[in-house]
Every structure is written in structure tokens, then in C-alpha cells.
Coordinates of C-alpha atoms and ligand atoms in Angstrom, one line a residue:
X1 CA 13.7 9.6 -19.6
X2 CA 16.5 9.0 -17.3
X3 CA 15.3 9.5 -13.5
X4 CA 18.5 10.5 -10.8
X5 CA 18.5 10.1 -6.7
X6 CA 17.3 13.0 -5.1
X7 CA 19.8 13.5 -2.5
X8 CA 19.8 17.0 -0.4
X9 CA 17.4 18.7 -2.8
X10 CA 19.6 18.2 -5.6
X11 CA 19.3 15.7 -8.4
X12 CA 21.9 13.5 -8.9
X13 CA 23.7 10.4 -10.6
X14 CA 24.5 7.1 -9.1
X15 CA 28.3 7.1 -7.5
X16 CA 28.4 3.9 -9.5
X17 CA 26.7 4.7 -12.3
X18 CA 24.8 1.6 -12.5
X19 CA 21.6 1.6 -13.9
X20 CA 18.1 0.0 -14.5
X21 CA 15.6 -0.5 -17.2
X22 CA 11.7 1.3 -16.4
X23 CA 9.0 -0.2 -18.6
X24 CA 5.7 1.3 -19.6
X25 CA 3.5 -2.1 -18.5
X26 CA 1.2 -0.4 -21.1
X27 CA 3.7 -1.2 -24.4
X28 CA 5.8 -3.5 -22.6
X29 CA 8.6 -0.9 -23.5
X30 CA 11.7 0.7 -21.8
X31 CA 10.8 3.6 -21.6
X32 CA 13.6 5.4 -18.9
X33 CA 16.2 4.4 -16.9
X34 CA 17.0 4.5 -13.0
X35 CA 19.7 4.3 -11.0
X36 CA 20.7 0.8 -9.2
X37 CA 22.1 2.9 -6.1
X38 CA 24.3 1.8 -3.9
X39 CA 25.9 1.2 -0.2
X40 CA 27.4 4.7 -1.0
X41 CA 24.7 6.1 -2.8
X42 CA 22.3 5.1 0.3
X43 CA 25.1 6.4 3.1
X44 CA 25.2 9.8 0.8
X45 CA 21.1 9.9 1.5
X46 CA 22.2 9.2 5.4
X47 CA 24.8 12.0 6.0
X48 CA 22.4 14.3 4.1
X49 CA 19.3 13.2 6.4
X50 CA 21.4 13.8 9.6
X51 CA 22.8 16.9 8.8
X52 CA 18.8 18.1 8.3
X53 CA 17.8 16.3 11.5
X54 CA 19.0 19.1 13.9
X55 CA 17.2 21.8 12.3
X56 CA 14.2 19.9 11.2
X57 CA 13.5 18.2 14.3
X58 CA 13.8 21.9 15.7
X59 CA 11.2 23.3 13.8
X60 CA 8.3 24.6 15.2
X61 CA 5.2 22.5 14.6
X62 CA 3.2 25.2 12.8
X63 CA 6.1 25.6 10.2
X64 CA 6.2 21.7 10.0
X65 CA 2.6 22.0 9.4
X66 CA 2.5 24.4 6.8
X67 CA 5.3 22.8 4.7
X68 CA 3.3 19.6 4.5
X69 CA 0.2 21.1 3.6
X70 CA 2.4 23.3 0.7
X71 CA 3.5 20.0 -0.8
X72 CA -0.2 18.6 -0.8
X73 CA -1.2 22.1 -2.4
X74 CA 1.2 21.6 -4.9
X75 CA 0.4 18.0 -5.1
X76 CA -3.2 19.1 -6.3
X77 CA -1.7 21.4 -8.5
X78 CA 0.6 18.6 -10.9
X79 CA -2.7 16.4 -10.3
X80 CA -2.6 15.4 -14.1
X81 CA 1.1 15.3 -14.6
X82 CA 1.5 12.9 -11.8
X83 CA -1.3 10.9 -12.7
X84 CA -0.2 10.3 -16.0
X85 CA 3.0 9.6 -15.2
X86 CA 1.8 6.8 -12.6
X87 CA -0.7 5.5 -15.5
X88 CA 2.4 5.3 -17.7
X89 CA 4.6 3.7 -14.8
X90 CA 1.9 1.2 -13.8
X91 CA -0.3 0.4 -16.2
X92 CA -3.0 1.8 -13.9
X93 CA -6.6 3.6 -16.1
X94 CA -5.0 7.2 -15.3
X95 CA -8.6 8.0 -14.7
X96 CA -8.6 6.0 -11.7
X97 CA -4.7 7.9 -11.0
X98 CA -6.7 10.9 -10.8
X99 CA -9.3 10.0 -8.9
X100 CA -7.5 8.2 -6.0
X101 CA -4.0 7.7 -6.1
X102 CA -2.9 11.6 -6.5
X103 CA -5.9 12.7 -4.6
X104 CA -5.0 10.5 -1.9
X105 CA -1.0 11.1 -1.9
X106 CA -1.9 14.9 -1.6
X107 CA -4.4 14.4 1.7
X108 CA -1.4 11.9 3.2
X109 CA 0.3 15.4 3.4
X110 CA -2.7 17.4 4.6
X111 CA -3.5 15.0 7.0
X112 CA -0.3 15.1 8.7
X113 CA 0.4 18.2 8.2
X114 CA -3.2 19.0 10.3
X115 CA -2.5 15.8 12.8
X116 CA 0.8 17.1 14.0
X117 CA -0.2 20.1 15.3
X118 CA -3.2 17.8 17.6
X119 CA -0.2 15.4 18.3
X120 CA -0.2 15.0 22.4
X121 CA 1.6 13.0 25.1
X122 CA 0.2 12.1 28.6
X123 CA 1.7 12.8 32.4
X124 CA 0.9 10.8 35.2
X125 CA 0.8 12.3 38.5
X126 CA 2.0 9.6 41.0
X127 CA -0.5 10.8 43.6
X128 CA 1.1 10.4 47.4
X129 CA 4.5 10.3 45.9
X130 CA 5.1 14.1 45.0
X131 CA 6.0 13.1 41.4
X132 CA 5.1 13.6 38.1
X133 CA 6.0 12.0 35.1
X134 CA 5.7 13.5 31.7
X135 CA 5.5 11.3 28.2
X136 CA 8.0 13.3 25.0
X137 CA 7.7 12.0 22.2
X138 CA 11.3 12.3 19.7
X139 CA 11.2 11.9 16.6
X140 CA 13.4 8.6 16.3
X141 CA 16.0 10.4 13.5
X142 CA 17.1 9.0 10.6
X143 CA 14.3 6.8 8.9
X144 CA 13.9 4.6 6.2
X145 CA 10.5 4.3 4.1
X146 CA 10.3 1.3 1.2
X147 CA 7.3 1.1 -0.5
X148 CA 5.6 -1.2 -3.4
X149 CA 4.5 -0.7 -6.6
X150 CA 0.8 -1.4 -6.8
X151 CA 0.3 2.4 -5.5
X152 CA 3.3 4.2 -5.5
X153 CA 3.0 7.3 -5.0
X154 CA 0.3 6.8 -2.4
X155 CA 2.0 4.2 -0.3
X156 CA 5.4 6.0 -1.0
X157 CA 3.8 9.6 1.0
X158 CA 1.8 7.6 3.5
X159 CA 5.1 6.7 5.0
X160 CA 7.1 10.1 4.4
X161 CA 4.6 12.2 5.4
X162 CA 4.3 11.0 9.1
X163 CA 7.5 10.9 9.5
X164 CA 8.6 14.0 8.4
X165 CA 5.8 15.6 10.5
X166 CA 7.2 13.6 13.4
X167 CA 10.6 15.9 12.9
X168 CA 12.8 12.6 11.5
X169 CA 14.7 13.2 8.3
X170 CA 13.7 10.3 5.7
X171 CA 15.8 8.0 3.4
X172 CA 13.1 6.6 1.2
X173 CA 12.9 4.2 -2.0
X174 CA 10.1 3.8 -3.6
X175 CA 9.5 0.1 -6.2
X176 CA 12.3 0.4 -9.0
X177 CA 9.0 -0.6 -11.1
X178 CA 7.9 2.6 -10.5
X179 CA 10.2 4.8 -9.5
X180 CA 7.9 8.3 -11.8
X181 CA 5.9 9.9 -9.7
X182 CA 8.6 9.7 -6.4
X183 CA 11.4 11.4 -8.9
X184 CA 8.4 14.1 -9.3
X185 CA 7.8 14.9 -5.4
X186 CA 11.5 15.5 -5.0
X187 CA 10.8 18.3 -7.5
X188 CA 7.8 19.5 -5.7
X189 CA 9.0 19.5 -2.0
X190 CA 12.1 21.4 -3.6
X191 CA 9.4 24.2 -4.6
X192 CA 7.2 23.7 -1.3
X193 CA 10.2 25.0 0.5
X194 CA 11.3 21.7 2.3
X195 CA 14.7 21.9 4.0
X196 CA 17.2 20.1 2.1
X197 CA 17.8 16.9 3.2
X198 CA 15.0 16.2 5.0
X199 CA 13.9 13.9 2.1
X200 CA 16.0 11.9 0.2
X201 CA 15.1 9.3 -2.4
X202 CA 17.4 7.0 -3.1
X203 CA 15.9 4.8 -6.8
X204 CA 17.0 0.9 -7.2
X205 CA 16.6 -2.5 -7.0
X206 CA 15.4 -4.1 -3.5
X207 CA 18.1 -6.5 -3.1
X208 CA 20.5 -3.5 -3.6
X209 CA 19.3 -0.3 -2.8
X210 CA 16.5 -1.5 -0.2
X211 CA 18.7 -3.9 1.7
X212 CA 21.4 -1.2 1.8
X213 CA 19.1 1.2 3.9
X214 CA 17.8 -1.6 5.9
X215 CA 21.1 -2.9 6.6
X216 CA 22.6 0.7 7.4
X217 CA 23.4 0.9 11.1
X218 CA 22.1 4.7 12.0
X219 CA 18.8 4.3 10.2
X220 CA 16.7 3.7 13.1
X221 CA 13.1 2.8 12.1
X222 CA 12.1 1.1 8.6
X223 CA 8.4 1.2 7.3
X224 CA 8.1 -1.0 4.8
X225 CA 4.9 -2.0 2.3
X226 CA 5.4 -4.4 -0.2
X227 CA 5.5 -9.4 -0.5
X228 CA 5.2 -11.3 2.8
X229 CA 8.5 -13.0 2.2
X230 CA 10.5 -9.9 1.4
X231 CA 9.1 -8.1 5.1
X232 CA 10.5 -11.4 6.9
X233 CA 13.6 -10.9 5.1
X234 CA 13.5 -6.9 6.3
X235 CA 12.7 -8.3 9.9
X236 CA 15.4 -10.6 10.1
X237 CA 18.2 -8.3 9.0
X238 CA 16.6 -5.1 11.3
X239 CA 16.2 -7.4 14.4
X240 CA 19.8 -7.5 15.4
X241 CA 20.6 -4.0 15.3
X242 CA 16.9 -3.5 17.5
X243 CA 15.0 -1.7 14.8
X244 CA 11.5 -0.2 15.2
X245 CA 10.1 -1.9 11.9
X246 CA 6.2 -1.3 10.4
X247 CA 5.8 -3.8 8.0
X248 CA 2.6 -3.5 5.8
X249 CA 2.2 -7.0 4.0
X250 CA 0.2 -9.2 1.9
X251 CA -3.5 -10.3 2.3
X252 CA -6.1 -12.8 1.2
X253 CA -9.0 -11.1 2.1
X254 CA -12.5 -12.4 2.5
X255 CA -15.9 -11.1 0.7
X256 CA -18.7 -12.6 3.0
X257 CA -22.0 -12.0 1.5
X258 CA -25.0 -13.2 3.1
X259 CA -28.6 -13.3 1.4
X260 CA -29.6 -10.7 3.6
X261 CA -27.6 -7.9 2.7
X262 CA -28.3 -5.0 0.0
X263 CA -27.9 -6.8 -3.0
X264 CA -27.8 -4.5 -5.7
X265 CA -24.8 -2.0 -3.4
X266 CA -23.0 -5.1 -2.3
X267 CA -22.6 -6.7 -6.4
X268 CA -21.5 -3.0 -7.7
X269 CA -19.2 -3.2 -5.0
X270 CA -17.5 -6.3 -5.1
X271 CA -16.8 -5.8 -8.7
X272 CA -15.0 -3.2 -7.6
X273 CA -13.1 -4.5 -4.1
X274 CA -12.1 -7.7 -6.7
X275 CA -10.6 -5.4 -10.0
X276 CA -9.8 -2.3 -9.1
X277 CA -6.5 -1.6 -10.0
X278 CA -5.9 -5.0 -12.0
X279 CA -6.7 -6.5 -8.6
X280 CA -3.7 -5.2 -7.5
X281 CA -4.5 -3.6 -4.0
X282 CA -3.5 -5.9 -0.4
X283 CA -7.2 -4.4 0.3
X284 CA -9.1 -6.5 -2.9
X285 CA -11.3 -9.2 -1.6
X286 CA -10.0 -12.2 -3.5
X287 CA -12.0 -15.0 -1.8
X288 CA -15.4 -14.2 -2.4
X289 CA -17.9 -16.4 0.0
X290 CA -21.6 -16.6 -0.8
X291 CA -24.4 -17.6 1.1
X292 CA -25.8 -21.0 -0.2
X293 CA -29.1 -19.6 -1.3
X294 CA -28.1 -16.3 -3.2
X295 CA -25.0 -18.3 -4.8
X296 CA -26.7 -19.6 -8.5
X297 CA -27.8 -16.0 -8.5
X298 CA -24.8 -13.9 -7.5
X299 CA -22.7 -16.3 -9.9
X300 CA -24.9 -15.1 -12.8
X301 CA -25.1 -11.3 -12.3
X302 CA -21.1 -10.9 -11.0
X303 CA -19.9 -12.9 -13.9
X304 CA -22.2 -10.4 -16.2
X305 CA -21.0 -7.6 -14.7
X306 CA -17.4 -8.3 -14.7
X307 CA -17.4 -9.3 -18.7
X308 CA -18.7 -6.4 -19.2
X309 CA -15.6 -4.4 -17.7
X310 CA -13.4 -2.9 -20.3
X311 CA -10.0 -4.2 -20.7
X312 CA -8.3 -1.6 -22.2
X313 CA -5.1 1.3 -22.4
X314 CA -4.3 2.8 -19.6
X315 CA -4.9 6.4 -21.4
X316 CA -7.9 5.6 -22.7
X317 CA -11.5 7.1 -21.1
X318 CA -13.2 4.2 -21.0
X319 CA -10.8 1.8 -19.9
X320 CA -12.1 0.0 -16.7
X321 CA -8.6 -2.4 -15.9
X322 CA -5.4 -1.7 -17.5
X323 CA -1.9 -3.3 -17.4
X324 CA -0.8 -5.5 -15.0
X325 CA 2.7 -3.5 -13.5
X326 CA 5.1 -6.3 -15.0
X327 CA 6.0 -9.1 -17.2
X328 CA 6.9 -11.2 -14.5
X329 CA 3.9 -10.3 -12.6
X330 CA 1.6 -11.3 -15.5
X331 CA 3.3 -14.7 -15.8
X332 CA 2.7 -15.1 -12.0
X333 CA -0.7 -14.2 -12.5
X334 CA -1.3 -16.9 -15.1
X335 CA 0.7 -19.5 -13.6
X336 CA -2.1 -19.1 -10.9
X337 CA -4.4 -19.9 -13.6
X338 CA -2.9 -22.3 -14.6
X339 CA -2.7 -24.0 -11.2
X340 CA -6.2 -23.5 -10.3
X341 CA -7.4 -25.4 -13.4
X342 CA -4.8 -28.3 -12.1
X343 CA -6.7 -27.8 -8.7
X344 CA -10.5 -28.4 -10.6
X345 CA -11.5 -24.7 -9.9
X346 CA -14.2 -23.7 -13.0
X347 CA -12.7 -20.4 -14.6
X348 CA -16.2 -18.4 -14.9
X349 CA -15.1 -16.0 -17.2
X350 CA -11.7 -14.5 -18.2
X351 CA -8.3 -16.4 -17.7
X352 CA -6.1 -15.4 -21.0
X353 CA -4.0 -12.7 -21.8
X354 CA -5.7 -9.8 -23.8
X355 CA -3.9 -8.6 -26.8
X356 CA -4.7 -4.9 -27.5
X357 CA -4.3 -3.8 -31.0
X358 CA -1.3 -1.3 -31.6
X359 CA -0.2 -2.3 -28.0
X360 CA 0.5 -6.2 -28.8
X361 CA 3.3 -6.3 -25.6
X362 CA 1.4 -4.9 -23.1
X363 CA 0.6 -7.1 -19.9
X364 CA -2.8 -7.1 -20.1
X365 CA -5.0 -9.9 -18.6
X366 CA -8.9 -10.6 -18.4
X367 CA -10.7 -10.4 -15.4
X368 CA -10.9 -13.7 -14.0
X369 CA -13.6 -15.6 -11.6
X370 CA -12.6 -18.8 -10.6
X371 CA -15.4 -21.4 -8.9
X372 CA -13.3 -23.4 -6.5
X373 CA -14.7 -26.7 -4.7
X374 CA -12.6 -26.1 -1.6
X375 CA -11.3 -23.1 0.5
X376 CA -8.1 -25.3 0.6
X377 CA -6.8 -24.7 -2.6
X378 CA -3.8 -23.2 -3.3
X379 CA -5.6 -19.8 -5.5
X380 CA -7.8 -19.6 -2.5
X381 CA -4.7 -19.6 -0.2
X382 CA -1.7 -17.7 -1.6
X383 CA -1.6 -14.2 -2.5
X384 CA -2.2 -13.9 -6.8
X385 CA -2.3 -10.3 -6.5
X386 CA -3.9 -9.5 -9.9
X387 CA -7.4 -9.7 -11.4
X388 CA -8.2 -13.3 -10.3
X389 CA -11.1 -13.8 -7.8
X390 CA -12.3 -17.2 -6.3
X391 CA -15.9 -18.0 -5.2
X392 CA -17.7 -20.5 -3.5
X393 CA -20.8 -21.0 -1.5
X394 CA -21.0 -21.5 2.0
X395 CA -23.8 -22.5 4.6
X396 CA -23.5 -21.3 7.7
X397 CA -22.1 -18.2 9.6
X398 CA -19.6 -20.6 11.6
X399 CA -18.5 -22.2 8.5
X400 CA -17.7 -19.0 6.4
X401 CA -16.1 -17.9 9.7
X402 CA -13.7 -20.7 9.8
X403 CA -12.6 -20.2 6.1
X404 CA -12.2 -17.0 6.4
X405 CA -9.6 -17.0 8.8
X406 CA -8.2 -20.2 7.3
X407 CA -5.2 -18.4 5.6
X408 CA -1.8 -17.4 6.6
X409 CA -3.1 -13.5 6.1
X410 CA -5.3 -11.2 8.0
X411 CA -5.2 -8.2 6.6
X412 CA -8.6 -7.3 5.7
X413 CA -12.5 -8.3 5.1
X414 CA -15.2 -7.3 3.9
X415 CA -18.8 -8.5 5.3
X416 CA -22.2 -8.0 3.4
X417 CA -25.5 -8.0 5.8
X418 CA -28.3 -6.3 7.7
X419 CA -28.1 -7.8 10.3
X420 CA -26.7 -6.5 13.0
X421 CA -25.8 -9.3 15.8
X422 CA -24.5 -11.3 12.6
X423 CA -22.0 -8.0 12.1
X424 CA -21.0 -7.5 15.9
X425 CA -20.3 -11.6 16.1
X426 CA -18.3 -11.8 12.9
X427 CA -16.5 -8.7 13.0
X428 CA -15.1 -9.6 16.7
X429 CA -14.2 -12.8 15.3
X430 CA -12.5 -12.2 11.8
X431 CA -8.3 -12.3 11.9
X432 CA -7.6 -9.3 9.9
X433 CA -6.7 -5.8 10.8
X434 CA -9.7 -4.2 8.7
X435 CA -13.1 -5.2 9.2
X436 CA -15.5 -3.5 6.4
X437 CA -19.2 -3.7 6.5
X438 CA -21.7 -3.2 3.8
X439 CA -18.5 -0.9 2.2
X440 CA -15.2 -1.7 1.0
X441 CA -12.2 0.7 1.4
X442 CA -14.2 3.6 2.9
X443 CA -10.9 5.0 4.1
X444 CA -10.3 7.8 7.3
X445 CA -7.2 8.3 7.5
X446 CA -7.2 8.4 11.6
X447 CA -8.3 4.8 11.8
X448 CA -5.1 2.3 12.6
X449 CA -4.3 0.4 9.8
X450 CA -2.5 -2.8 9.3
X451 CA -2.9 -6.3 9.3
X452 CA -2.7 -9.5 11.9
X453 CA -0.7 -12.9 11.3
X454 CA 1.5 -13.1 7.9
X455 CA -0.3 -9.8 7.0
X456 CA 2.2 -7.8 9.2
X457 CA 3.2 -6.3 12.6
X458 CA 2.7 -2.4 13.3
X459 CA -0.2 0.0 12.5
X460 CA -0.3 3.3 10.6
X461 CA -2.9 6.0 10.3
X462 CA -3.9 8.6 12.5
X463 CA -1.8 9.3 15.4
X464 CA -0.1 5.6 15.3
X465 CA 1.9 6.5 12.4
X466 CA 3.0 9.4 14.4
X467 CA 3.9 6.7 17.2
X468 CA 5.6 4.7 15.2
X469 CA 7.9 7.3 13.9
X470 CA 8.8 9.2 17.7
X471 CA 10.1 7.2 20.3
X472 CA 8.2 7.6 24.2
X473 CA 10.3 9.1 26.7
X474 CA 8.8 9.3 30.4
X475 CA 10.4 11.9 32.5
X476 CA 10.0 11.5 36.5
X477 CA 10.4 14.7 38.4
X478 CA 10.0 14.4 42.5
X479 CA 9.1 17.1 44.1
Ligands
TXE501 O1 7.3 -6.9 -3.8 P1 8.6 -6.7 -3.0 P2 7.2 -7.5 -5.3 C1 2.9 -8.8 -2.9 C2 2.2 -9.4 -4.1 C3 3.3 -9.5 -5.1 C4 4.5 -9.9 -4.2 C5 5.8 -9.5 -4.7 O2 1.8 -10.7 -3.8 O3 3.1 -10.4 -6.1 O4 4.3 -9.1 -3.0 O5 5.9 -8.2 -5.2 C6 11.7 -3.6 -1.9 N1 15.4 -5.2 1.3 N2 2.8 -7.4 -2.8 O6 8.3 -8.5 -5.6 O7 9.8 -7.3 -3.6 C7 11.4 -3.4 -3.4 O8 12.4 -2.8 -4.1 C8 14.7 -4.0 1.2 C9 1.9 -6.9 -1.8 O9 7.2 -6.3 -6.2 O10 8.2 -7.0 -1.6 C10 10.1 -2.6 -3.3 O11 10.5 -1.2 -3.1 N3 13.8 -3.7 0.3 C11 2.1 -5.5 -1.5 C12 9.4 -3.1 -2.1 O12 10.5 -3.7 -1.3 C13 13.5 -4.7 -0.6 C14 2.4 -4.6 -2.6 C15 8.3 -4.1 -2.3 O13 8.8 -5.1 -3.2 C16 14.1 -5.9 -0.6 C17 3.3 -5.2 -3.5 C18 15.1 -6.2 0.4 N4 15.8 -7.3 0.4 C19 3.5 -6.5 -3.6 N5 13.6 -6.7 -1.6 C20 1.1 -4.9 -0.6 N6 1.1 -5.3 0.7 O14 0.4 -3.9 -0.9 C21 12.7 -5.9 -2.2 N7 12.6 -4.7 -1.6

């Protein structure tokens, strides 16, 4: 199936008619094609934002409101279509497509739809001055959202929905890799009654279509999700034209499990914070750190646990990990293998390629746990991004505490005790934007979130997405 830009609330080719290939990760097959759009196709997107911007940025809030929540509504609605259609894109179980990725794109909508209507600003009375000084907030115009491929349709609306709410007209791409389930909201904002124009997708590769909408000169803000090195690229071409920018990048994230905590919660758990998604969330905790005395034991009962996970089609019922999103995302993944044998790590279980029967091309890998001897090591310090955890014991609370924030990323971390001094110290102390406790990716969506260091600059949720996408304007009146 061939997938077109949705520019204006209309469905259309590429000006240059320049396509790409979209694989099912499942069958490692083309499966559709997308367009590679343009400078022009992304300046069409522009002039068809700004032409909305007026009206839209004019529209009461409680029409706003009721829009967004439409779209969620109808969100709920296609809830299998759309999963499946991520499942096929990504490789993703579309179980777990149904029980988190649609659910979640639908309450980004319902969520700011509900938030901009509690949206304030401050005055300050300057007392003895007979003045007063009022904050607006504006939406900032014509935006740009670029989002990743690990959750598309999620990460896509957690960025359009904000900013639409905020009154700016959007250009957005989501990952050519896939490009489904975005094509599919253009169709359902079209039938929640969205003014034309006030979304535009614009499909194609990053180097084309993404650098085209960073580069443009009248798109004002960019929030982007997606590598480390590709948000430093974003930052240095949006600096000189003074560009609010959200970037939303990589993590290593620490699992820190003491022999205190509740064991039985915290092993179900971690299975899940290291595989869900084929491991492919900036949330997983891919440096698992285990108290000395609890280590021999946890390595027994997680490695059991995790071999008995189901590698399997995405389709399929049972299927607990399913494709990784690419070919050259598996080969990354495995070159890390690779690397950490080189490096003396121990793979515990997993490590190979997993050939399904009827789906021999599909990029599907075994869940891997790697024993490394040192934090040091390159798998325990560069983002793999896929189902490879490390582990290794450690002794004290100062020495997990140093590892942990031995890595170029602080985006997350998850900490596993019952003790409660133990949880205020560390949690003050851990470099990462996220600090989980005896949980992993509990989410409410009015918390800030974003990561410190390599992980990124800029916070979304709540009302700091809604930040982000207005600009402050303080009015003084003497009088
Ligand atoms: O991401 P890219 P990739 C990490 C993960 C992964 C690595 C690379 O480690 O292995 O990043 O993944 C668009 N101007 N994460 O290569 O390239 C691109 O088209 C403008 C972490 O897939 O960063 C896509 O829409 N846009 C992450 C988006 O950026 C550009 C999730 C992300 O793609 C562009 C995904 C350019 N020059 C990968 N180049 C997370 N934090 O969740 C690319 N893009």
C-alpha cells in the first residue's frame, strides 16, 4: 500500500514523486511505499499550516478542547485497525499495540484536550509602583514535530497534540520506518472535524524530509524524539535561526536492586523494563545493578524467566517479543553482541538471531543477558537499543551510585528498595530526568518528562509541553 503526505486535509503525492520502500520487520518484506518529500513538499505543509494559524490560534479553547478529545474518541474507536497496522509497521506483539501504544496515543489527545482548558498564566502586581504585569502565553505558530520509530504513533501525538492545543499549526514527520499509523490519523482528524491545515504530515527520509523542516526558516519550534547524534545535528542547524528546540534523546538507564526490596514485584518487573518492546523503549533499564548478596540468586531466576519469554510473530497471541523494526537495526544489535563477547562479558542466555518457521526474513533476535566484569564496557555504555541487557553486582550504595551516572545519558532509573532514606538519598543524586521506585514506567501524563546530559534538553508533559509550544509575553500596564 502506497501511503501519500497529508497536506491541508487532503491526501497527496510527492511534487517529486520520489519514493521509499516500507517493510513489514515481521517478513522482512516491502510491503508499501512512501513518499521521500521534499524542500517543496515540506514548504507546501508550511503555507498550508500558516494559512490555518489565524483561525486556529483564534479558536476558543472549549472548541479546541472538544476537537482533541473527538480525535482521541475516534482514536478508541480504530483501536484494532491502528494497532495492527503499527504491529505490521514495527514488528511490535500487536497485543502489546493494543494495550499501550493506541491506548496511550488516544489519552495524549484527551489529556490535552482536558489540560488546555486549566492552562493559566500569572500577573505580578508591582506593589508601590502602580503597575501590573500580566504573563500571555501565544502559541509560537508554525511547528515542527519529528518523531522515532520505536513508538510511533505514541511519540508522534505526544508532540502534535500539545501543540495543536496550544493554538500552533503543526508540520510533522513521523520515522519513514513507520510511517502506518500517522497516514491513518490524518484520516481520523479529517473525520474529527479538524480545520484543514492545522496538521500536516509530511512522510520521508530524515536527511531529506526532516532536515527540510528543520532547516525551514518560519518553522519556529522543533520537538524532536529520536538517536543522540541525530538531536545534536537538529540543534546545530536550529541554533542559528534561534529555535525553541525539545529534543527527547537516547538513554542508558539504570536498574538498581537492593536485597531489600520486594523481590518477587521487582523480578516480574525488570523482565519487563529490560524487553518490552524488543527492548526498544529510551525508558528500558539496560544496565541492570544488583546488590552483592541477592546477585547468584537474581542471576538464576531472571535468566529463567526471560528464556521462558516467547519469541514469536507479531500477530500471534502468545507472542511475548516480536521483530526488531529493521534490518539494520538487528545487525546493530548483534554487532553489540558481538562486541561484548570481544569485551569478556558472559552472554547468560540468548544472543542469536531467531529464525521463525514460514517467516525465515524476519528480524527477530533472542532476548539477551549479558554478565559484564566492568560498568566500563562499551554494551554497558552506548545505547544498543534492542533486547540486550547487562548485569553485574555491586556493593555498596556509593558504588552503584557512581556507575549509575557513569554514562553520557540520564534519562531515566529505576531503583528497587524499602527503604526509605536509601530512596530519598539516591533519588536526589541519580542524573536522569525520571526517577522510578519500586515501579517502572508508571506514567501520569502531568509529570515533566525528559532527560539530563546526552539524554536531551527540554521537558514535556503536563503543562510544560504547553510551555514549550507558546511563547511568554509579559505586559506592564502603569496606572
Ligand atoms: O533514529 P533517528 P534512528 C536511538 C537508538 C537507535 C538510534 C538511531 O539508539 O539505535 O537512536 O535510530 C528523523 N533532520 N533512538 O536512526 O535517525 C528520522 O527520520 C531531521 C532512541 O532510527 O534519530 C526520524 O523521524 N530529522 C529514540 C527521527 O529523526 C531527522 C528512538 C528519529 O530518527 C534527521 C529511536 C535530520 N537530519 C531511536 N535525521 C528514543 N529516544 O526513544 C533523522 N531524522
Amino acid at each position: 500500500m502506497n501511503i501519500q503526505n497529508f497536506i491541508n486535509g487532503k491526501f497527496e503525492n510527492p511534487i517529486s514523486n520520489d519514493w521509499v520502500d516500507n517493510y513489514c520487520p515481521a517478513i522482512g518484506e516491502v510491503y508499501g511505499q512512501i513518499p521521500n518529500s521534499s524542500k517543496a513538499d515540506v514548504e507546501h505543509a508550511y503555507q498550508a499550516a500558516k494559512d490555518a494559524f489565524h483561525n486556529w490560534s483564534q479558536t476558543t479553547l472549549e472548541v479546541r478542547s472538544r476537537i482533541l478529545i473527538k480525535i482521541s474518541e475516534l482514536l478508541e474507536v480504530n483501536l484494532l485497525r491502528l494497532a495492527e497496522a503499527e504491529s505490521k509497521d514495527n514488528g511490535k506483539p500487536v497485543n502489546l499495540a493494543k494495550a499501550i501504544d493506541i491506548p496511550r496515543a488516544a489519552s495524549n489527545f484527551r489529556f490535552f484536550g482536558n489540560a488546555i482548558t486549566q492552562f493559566a498564566s500569572e500577573s505580578h502586581e508591582s506593589v508601590g509602583q502602580n503597575a501590573i504585569n500580566y504573563t500571555l502565553r501565544q502559541p509560537v505558530g508554525v511547528v515542527g514535530c519529528i518523531s522515532p520509530w520505536n513508538l510511533p504513533l505514541y511519540l508522534f501525538t505526544w508532540k502534535i497534540a500539545p501543540a495543536i492545543a496550544a493554538g500552533n499549526c503543526v508540520v510533522a514527520k513521523p520515522s519513514e520506518v513507520t510511517p502506518m499509523t500517522a497516514h491513518l490519523l490524518g484520516e481520523i482528524c479529517n473525520e474529527a472535524g479538524l480545520p484543514k491545515g492545522v496538521l500536516n504530515i509530511v512522510h520521508g527520509l530524515g536527511t531529506t524530509t526532516g532536515q527540510a523542516i528543520v532547516e525551514h526558516p518560519e518553522i519556529k519550534a522543533i520537538s524532536f524524539t529520536g538517536g543522540t547524534s541525530t538531536g545534536a545535528h537538529i540543534a546545530r542547524v536550529a541554533a542559528p535561526m534561534f529555535k525553541k528546540l525539545s529534543l527527547e534523546l537516547g538513554g542508558k538507564n539504570p536498574n538498581i536492586i537492593f536485597a531489600d526490596c520486594d523481590y518477587d514485584d521487582m523480578l516480574e518487573t525488570t523482565v519487563r523494563s529490560s524487553f518490552a518492546n524488543q527492548g526498544q523503549i529510551c525508558l528500558c533499564g539496560s544496565r541492570i545493578f544488583v546488590e552483592a548478596s541477592i546477585f547468584e540468586k537474581f542471576k538464576v531466576d531472571f535468566v529463567k524467566k526471560v528464556k521462558q519469554l516467547k519469541v514469536g510473530h507479531p500477530s500471534e497471541s502468545t507472542t511475548d517479543i516480536g521483530a526488531l523494526v529493521s534490518k539494520s537495526h538487528l545487525e546493530k544489535v548483534l554487532s553489540y553482541i558481538d562486541i561484548a563477547k570481544d569485551e569478556g562479558g558472559e552472554i547468560l542466555c540468548g544472543g542469536n538471531r531467531v529464525t521463525l518457521l514460514g517467516f525465515e526474513n524476519g528480524y527477530y533476535l533472542e532476548p539477551t543477558i549479558i554478565e559484564v566484569e566492568t560498568d566500563e564496557c562499551r554494551v554497558n555504555q552506548e545505547e544498543i537499543f534492542g533486547p540486550v541487557v547487562t548485569i553485574m553486582p555491586f556493593e555498596t550504595e556509593a558504588d552503584v551510585l557512581q556507575m549509575s551516572n557513569k554514562v553520557k545519558y540520564g534519562l531515566a532509573a529505576t531503583l528497587w528498595t524499602n527503604n526509605l532514606k536509601r530512596t530519598m538519598r539516591l533519588s536526589n543524586q541519580l542524573q536522569a530526568g525520571i526517577v522510578w521506585v519500586n515501579t517502572w514506567m508508571l506514567r501520569d501524563l502531568r509529570t515533566p518528562f525528559g532527560g539530563v546530559k546526552a539524554s536531551g534538553v527540554g521537558r514535556e508533559g503536563g503543562f510544560e509541553a504547553l510551555r514549550f509550544f507558546t511563547e511568554a509575553k509579559n505586559v506592564c500596564i502603569k496606572y
